[in-house]
Tab-separated table of C-alpha atoms in Angstrom:
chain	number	residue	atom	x	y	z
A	1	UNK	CA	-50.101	-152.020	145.231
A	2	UNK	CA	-49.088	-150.503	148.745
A	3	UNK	CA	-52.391	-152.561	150.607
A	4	UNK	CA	-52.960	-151.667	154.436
A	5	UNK	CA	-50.981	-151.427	157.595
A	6	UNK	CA	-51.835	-152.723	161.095
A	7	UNK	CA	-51.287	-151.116	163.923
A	8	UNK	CA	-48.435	-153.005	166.248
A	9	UNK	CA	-49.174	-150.888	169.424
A	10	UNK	CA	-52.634	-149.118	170.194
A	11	UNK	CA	-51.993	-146.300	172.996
A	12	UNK	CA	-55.555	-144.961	173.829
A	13	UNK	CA	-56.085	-143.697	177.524
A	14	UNK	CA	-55.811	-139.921	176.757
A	15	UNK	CA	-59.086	-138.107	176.936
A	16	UNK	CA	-57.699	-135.215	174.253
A	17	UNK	CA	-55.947	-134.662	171.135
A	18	UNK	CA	-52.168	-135.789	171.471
A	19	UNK	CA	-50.006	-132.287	170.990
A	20	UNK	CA	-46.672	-133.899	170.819
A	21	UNK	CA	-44.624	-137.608	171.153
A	22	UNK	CA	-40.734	-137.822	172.240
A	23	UNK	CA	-39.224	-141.448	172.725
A	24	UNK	CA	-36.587	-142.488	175.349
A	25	UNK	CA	-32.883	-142.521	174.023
A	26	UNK	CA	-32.963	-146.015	174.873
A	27	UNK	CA	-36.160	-146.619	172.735
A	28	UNK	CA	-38.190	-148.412	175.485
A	29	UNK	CA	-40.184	-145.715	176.372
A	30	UNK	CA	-42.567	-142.757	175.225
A	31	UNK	CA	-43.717	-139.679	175.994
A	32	UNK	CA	-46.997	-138.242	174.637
A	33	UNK	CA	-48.414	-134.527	175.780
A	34	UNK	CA	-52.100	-133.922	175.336
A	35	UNK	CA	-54.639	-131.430	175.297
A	36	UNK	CA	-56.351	-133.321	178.850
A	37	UNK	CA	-53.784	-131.201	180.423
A	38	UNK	CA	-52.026	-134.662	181.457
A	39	UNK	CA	-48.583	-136.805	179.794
A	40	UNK	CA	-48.523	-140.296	179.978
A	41	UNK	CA	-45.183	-142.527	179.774
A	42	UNK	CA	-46.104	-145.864	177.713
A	43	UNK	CA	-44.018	-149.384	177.197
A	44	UNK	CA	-43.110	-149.800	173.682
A	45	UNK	CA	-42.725	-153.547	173.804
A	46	UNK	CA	-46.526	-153.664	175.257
A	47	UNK	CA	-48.336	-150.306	174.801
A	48	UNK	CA	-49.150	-150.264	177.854
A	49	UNK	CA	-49.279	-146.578	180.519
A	50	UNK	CA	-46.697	-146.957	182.841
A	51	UNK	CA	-47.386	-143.330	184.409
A	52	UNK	CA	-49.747	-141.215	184.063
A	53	UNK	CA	-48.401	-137.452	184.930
A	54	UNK	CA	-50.858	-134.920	185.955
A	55	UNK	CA	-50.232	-131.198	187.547
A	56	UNK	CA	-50.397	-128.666	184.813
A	57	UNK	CA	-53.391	-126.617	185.286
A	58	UNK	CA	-53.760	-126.682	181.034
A	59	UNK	CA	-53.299	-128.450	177.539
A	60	UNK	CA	-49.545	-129.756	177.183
A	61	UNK	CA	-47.931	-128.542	174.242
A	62	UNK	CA	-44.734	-130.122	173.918
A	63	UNK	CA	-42.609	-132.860	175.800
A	64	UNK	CA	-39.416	-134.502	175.981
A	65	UNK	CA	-38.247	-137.410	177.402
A	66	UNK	CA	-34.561	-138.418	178.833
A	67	UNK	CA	-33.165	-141.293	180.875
A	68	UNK	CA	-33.943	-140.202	183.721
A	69	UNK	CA	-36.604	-137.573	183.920
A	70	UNK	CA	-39.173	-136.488	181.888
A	71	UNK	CA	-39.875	-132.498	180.787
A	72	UNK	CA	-42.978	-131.143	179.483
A	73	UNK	CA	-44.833	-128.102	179.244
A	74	UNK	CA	-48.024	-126.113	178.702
A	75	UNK	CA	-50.207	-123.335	178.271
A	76	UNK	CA	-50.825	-123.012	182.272
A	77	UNK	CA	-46.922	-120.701	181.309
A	78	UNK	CA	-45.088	-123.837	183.491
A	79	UNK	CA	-42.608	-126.420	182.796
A	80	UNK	CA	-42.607	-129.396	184.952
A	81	UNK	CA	-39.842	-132.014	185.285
A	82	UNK	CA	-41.252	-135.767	186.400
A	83	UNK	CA	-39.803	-138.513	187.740
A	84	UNK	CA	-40.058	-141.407	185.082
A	85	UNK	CA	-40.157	-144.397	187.645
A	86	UNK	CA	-42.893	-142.722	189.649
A	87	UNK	CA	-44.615	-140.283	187.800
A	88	UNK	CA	-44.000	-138.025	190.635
A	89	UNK	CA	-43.884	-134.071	189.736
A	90	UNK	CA	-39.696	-133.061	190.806
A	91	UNK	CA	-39.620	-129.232	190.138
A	92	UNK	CA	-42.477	-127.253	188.415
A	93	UNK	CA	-40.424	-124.102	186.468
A	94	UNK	CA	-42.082	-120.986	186.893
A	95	UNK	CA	-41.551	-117.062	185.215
A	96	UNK	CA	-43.411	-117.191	181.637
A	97	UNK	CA	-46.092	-115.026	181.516
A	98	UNK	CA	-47.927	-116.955	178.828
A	99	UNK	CA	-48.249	-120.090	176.881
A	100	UNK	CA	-44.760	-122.378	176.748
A	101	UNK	CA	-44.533	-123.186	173.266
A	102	UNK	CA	-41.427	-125.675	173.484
A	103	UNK	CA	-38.655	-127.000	175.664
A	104	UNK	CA	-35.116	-128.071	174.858
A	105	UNK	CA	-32.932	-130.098	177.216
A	106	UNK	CA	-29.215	-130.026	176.313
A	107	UNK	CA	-26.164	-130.248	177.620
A	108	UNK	CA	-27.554	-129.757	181.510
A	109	UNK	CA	-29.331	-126.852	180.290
A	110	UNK	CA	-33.002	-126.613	180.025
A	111	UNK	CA	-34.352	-124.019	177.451
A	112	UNK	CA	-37.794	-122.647	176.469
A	113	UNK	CA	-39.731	-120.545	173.930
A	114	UNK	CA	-43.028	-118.527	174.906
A	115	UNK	CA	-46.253	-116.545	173.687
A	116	UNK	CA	-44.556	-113.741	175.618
A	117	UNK	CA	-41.602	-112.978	173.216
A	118	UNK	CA	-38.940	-114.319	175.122
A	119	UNK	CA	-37.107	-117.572	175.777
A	120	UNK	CA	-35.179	-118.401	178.930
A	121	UNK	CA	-32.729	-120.517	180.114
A	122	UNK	CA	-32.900	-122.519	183.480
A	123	UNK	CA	-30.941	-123.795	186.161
A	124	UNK	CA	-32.582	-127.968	185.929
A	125	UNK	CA	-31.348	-128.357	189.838
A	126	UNK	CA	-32.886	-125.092	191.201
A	127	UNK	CA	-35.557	-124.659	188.619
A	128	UNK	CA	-34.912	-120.705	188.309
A	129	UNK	CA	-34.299	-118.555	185.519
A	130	UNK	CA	-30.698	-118.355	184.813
A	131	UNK	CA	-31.119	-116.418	181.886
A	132	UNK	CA	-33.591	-114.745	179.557
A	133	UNK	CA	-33.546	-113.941	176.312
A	134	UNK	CA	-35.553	-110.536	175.122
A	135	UNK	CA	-35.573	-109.752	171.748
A	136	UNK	CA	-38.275	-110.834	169.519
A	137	UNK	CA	-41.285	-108.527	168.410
A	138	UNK	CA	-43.572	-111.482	168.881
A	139	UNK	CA	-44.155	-114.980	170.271
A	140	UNK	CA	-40.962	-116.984	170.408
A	141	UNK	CA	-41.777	-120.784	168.512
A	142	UNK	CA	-39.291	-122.986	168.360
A	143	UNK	CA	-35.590	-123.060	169.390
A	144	UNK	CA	-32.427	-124.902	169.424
A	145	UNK	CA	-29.236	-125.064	170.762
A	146	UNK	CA	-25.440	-125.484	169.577
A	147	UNK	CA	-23.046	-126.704	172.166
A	148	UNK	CA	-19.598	-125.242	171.907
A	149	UNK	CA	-17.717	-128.368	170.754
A	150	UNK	CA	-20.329	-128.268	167.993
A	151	UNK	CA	-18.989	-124.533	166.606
A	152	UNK	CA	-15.911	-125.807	165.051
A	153	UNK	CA	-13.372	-123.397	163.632
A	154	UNK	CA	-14.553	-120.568	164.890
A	155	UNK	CA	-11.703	-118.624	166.767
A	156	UNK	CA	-12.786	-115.421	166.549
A	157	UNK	CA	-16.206	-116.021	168.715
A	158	UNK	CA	-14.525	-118.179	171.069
A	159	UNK	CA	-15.840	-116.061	173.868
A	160	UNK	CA	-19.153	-116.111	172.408
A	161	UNK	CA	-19.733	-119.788	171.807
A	162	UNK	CA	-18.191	-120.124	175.284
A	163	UNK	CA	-21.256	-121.644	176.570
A	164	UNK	CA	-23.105	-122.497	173.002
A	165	UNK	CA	-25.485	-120.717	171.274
A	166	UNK	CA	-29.079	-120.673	171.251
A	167	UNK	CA	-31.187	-119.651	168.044
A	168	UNK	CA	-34.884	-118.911	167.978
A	169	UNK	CA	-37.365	-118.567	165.948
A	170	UNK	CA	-40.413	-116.302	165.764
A	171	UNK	CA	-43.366	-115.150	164.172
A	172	UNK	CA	-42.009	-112.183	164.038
A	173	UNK	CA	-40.317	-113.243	160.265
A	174	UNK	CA	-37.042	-113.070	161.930
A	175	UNK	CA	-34.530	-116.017	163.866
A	176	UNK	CA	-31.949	-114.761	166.258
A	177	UNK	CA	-28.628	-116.055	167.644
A	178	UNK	CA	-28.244	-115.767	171.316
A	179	UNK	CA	-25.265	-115.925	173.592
A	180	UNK	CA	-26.084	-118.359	176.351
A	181	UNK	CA	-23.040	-117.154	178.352
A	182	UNK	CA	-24.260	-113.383	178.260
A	183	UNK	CA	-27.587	-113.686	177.340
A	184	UNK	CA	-26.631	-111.239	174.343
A	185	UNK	CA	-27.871	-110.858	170.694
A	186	UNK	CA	-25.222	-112.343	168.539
A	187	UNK	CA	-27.075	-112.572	165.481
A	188	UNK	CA	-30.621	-111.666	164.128
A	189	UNK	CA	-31.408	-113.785	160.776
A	190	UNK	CA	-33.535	-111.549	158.608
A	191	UNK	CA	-35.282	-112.536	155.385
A	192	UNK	CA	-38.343	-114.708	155.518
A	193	UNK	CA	-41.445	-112.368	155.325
A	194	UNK	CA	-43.891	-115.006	157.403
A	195	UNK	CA	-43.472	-116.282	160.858
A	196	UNK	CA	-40.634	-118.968	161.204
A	197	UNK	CA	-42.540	-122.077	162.079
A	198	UNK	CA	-39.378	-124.483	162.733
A	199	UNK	CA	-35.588	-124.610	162.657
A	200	UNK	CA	-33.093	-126.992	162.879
A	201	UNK	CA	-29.140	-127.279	162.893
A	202	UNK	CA	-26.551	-128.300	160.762
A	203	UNK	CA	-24.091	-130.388	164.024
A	204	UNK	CA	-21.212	-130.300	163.836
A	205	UNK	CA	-20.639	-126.614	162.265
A	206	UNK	CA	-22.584	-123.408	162.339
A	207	UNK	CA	-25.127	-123.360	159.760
A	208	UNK	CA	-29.052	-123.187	160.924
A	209	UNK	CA	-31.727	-123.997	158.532
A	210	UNK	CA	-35.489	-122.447	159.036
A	211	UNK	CA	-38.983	-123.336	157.406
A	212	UNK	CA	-41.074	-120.386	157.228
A	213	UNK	CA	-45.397	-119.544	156.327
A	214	UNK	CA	-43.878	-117.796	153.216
A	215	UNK	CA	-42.925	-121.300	152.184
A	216	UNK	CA	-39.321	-120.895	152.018
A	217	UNK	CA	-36.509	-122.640	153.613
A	218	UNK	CA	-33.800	-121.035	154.221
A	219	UNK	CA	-29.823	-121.824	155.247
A	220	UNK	CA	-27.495	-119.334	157.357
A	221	UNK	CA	-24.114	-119.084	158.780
A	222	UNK	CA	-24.978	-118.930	162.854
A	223	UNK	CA	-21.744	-116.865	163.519
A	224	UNK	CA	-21.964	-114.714	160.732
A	225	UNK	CA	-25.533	-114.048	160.182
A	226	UNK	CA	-24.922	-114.219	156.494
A	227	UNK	CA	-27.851	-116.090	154.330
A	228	UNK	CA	-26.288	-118.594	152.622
A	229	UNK	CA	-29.257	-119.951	150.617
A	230	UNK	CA	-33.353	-120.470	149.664
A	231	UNK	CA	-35.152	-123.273	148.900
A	232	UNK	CA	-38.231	-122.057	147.218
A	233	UNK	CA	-40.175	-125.285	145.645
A	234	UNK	CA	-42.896	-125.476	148.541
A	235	UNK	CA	-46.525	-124.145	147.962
A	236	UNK	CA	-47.663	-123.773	151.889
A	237	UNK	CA	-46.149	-122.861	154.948
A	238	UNK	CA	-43.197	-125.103	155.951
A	239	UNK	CA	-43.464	-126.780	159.228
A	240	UNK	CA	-41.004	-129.619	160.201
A	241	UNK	CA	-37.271	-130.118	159.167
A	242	UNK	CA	-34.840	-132.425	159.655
A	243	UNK	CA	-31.488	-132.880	158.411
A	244	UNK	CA	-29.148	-135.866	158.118
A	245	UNK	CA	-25.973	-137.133	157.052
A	246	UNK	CA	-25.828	-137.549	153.140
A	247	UNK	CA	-24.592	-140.445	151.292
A	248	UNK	CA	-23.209	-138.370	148.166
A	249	UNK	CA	-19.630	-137.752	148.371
A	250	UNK	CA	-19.041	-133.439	148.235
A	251	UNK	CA	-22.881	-133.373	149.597
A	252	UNK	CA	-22.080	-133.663	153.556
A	253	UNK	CA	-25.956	-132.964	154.216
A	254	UNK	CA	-28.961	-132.943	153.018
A	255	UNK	CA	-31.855	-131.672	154.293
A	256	UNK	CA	-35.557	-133.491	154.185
């Protein structure tokens, strides 16, 4: 049973290991970051590099790709944003002291996560800080964001879902809530005793889910803070999560 696969597309013109992939909304097109310090854009219908995008001064550790522009960034503490038609560098975000662990493009807001404990917010026109967010004991991994119209029912933090809410994750053990409007600690998310490796969000509604190295996952209420529940069937650190609509009636999501 099962047999073998064959490959439909072959892309093979990076000179490193490939650190991260993001495909176009439209599906036509995809990103990869490498560890040659370069990002390529590739065809999906024919493999082939359309772009080849080359600046940062070290390996790229994570990408993403929109209609428009392309965003990636690396352990030379930059972002850059590229042009996808031309492959042409368009800003080059600056203020990180060390490596840029991930990026996070929503709602006209740019966001990363760093080796030195913060995460920041940036104007995409301007490329300037417009915020930073200082909390975290240790590196900052990954992050994500809630847009307001996402926060349903939650009159009582109307002004501080004003302009969403970012959460992070560290390897600190901990995850915190931030205020994009103020910058401002809403929340801090204690109970995993290992680094938190990944997180992901429950949209529309307020509940955050993080995969830890103690090999937990575990759900919280984003406004409250309050742990609503552990999974606790893994035997390793936990490092990807995704959830999606369910298809049992009562069971609204279900996380994979």
């Amino acid at each position: 049973m099962g047999g073998g696969g064959s490959a439909l597309r072959v892309c093979a013109d990076h000179r490193g290991g490939i650190n991260w992939l993001s495909l176009s909304p439209d599906g036509q097109r995809l990103l990869t970051g490498s560890e040659d310090g370069t990002a390529r854009l590739w065809s999906t219908a024919d493999g082939q590099c359309c772009a080849l995008l080359q600046g940062h001064e070290s390996y790229v550790t994570f990408c993403q790709l929109e209609d428009e522009a392309a965003f990636t960034c690396s352990a030379d503490c930059t972002i850059r944003k590229w042009d996808v038609l031309t492959g042409q560098c368009l800003q080059v975000f600056r203020g990180h002291t060390s490596i840029v662990n991930r990026i996070l493009v929503a709602n006209n807001q740019l966001f990363s996560s760093s080796y030195d404990r913060t995460a920041r917010a940036w104007s995409v026109d301007k490329g300037q800080v417009a915020r930073e967010f200082r909390g975290h004991r240790n590196c900052v991994l990954t992050l994500a964001y809630s847009a307001p119209q996402d926060l349903p029912g939650a009159p009582c933090a109307e002004e501080a879902v004003a302009r969403g809410l970012l959460v992070t994750g560290s390897t600190d053990g901990t995850a915190k809530v931030w205020q994009v409007a103020s910058g401002c600690c809403h929340q801090t998310l204690r109970g995993h005793t290992g680094a938190v490796l990944c997180l992901v969000l429950a949209t529309p509604g307020h509940t955050a889910f993080t995969g830890s190295t103690d090999a937990t996952v575990r759900a919280w209420d984003i406004l409250s803070g309050q742990q609503l529940r552990v999974f606790q069937e893994h035997q390793g650190s936990v490092i990807c999560l995704e959830v999606r609509p369910a298809w049992l009636p009562g069971r609204p999501w279900l996380l994979l």
